[in-house]
């Protein structure tokens, strides 16, 4: 797995803002029928999926914090 991560330079984006700029740029290219490299589509898919997963985890975490109940058998207090 580490070898795959080392071969993916787009994973080394400095912050979320840089990742979001990349996603927006490529979505604009797709909407305008501008050529988009297959490597960029892979990056776009990976980043979009990653942000979606992180957003879902954050929602579960905050629901748990507010309600004090564990949802989906995920116990964040045990992870910390």
mmCIF file of C-alpha atoms in Angstrom:
data_model
loop_
_atom_site.group_PDB
_atom_site.id
_atom_site.type_symbol
_atom_site.label_atom_id
_atom_site.label_comp_id
_atom_site.label_asym_id
_atom_site.label_seq_id
_atom_site.Cartn_x
_atom_site.Cartn_y
_atom_site.Cartn_z
ATOM 1 C CA UNK A 1 0.000 0.000 0.000
ATOM 2 C CA UNK A 2 2.797 2.430 0.832
ATOM 3 C CA UNK A 3 4.314 1.853 -2.611
ATOM 4 C CA UNK A 4 1.024 2.894 -4.225
ATOM 5 C CA UNK A 5 0.893 6.042 -2.121
ATOM 6 C CA UNK A 6 4.471 6.970 -3.006
ATOM 7 C CA UNK A 7 3.601 6.660 -6.708
ATOM 8 C CA UNK A 8 0.674 9.049 -6.374
ATOM 9 C CA UNK A 9 2.120 12.590 -6.344
ATOM 10 C CA UNK A 10 -1.356 14.137 -6.143
ATOM 11 C CA UNK A 11 -1.652 12.729 -2.624
ATOM 12 C CA UNK A 12 1.054 15.143 -1.555
ATOM 13 C CA UNK A 13 -1.175 18.195 -1.979
ATOM 14 C CA UNK A 14 -0.379 20.564 0.840
ATOM 15 C CA UNK A 15 -3.917 21.110 2.081
ATOM 16 C CA UNK A 16 -7.608 20.661 1.451
ATOM 17 C CA UNK A 17 -7.821 23.985 -0.389
ATOM 18 C CA UNK A 18 -5.310 22.792 -2.973
ATOM 19 C CA UNK A 19 -7.287 19.590 -3.398
ATOM 20 C CA UNK A 20 -10.540 21.503 -3.834
ATOM 21 C CA UNK A 21 -8.954 23.804 -6.443
ATOM 22 C CA UNK A 22 -7.823 20.709 -8.363
ATOM 23 C CA UNK A 23 -11.328 19.207 -8.220
ATOM 24 C CA UNK A 24 -12.997 22.468 -9.355
ATOM 25 C CA UNK A 25 -10.525 22.936 -12.209
ATOM 26 C CA UNK A 26 -11.144 19.453 -13.553
ATOM 27 C CA UNK A 27 -14.920 19.665 -13.123
ATOM 28 C CA UNK A 28 -14.837 22.906 -15.132
ATOM 29 C CA UNK A 29 -12.772 21.163 -17.816
ATOM 30 C CA UNK A 30 -15.312 18.331 -17.975
ATOM 31 C CA UNK A 31 -18.244 20.771 -18.202
ATOM 32 C CA UNK A 32 -16.547 22.726 -20.984
ATOM 33 C CA UNK A 33 -15.604 19.529 -22.862
ATOM 34 C CA UNK A 34 -11.962 20.473 -22.517
ATOM 35 C CA UNK A 35 -9.488 17.633 -22.750
ATOM 36 C CA UNK A 36 -8.914 16.001 -19.383
ATOM 37 C CA UNK A 37 -6.066 13.539 -18.972
ATOM 38 C CA UNK A 38 -6.948 10.096 -17.635
ATOM 39 C CA UNK A 39 -4.451 10.673 -14.797
ATOM 40 C CA UNK A 40 -6.408 13.779 -13.798
ATOM 41 C CA UNK A 41 -9.661 11.815 -13.853
ATOM 42 C CA UNK A 42 -8.086 9.297 -11.509
ATOM 43 C CA UNK A 43 -6.976 12.095 -9.178
ATOM 44 C CA UNK A 44 -10.408 13.707 -9.350
ATOM 45 C CA UNK A 45 -12.152 10.439 -8.524
ATOM 46 C CA UNK A 46 -9.781 9.693 -5.653
ATOM 47 C CA UNK A 47 -10.070 13.155 -4.100
ATOM 48 C CA UNK A 48 -13.841 13.309 -4.489
ATOM 49 C CA UNK A 49 -14.199 9.882 -2.890
ATOM 50 C CA UNK A 50 -11.802 10.790 -0.072
ATOM 51 C CA UNK A 51 -13.649 14.019 0.740
ATOM 52 C CA UNK A 52 -16.989 12.170 0.658
ATOM 53 C CA UNK A 53 -15.715 9.506 3.052
ATOM 54 C CA UNK A 54 -14.215 12.080 5.417
ATOM 55 C CA UNK A 55 -17.420 14.106 5.355
ATOM 56 C CA UNK A 56 -19.441 10.988 6.223
ATOM 57 C CA UNK A 57 -17.102 10.099 9.091
ATOM 58 C CA UNK A 58 -17.295 13.658 10.424
ATOM 59 C CA UNK A 59 -21.108 13.572 10.363
ATOM 60 C CA UNK A 60 -21.145 10.295 12.311
ATOM 61 C CA UNK A 61 -18.602 11.665 14.779
ATOM 62 C CA UNK A 62 -20.563 14.872 15.450
ATOM 63 C CA UNK A 63 -23.864 12.985 15.675
ATOM 64 C CA UNK A 64 -22.226 10.817 18.311
ATOM 65 C CA UNK A 65 -20.868 13.843 20.159
ATOM 66 C CA UNK A 66 -24.266 15.559 20.232
ATOM 67 C CA UNK A 67 -26.420 12.545 21.029
ATOM 68 C CA UNK A 68 -23.943 10.659 23.185
ATOM 69 C CA UNK A 69 -24.950 7.481 21.331
ATOM 70 C CA UNK A 70 -22.832 5.283 19.109
ATOM 71 C CA UNK A 71 -24.063 4.856 15.554
ATOM 72 C CA UNK A 72 -23.222 2.132 13.039
ATOM 73 C CA UNK A 73 -21.179 0.291 15.658
ATOM 74 C CA UNK A 74 -18.373 2.826 15.238
ATOM 75 C CA UNK A 75 -16.951 3.847 18.596
ATOM 76 C CA UNK A 76 -14.806 6.932 18.051
ATOM 77 C CA UNK A 77 -13.945 7.142 21.732
ATOM 78 C CA UNK A 78 -12.155 3.792 21.398
ATOM 79 C CA UNK A 79 -10.140 5.030 18.408
ATOM 80 C CA UNK A 80 -8.775 8.045 20.265
#
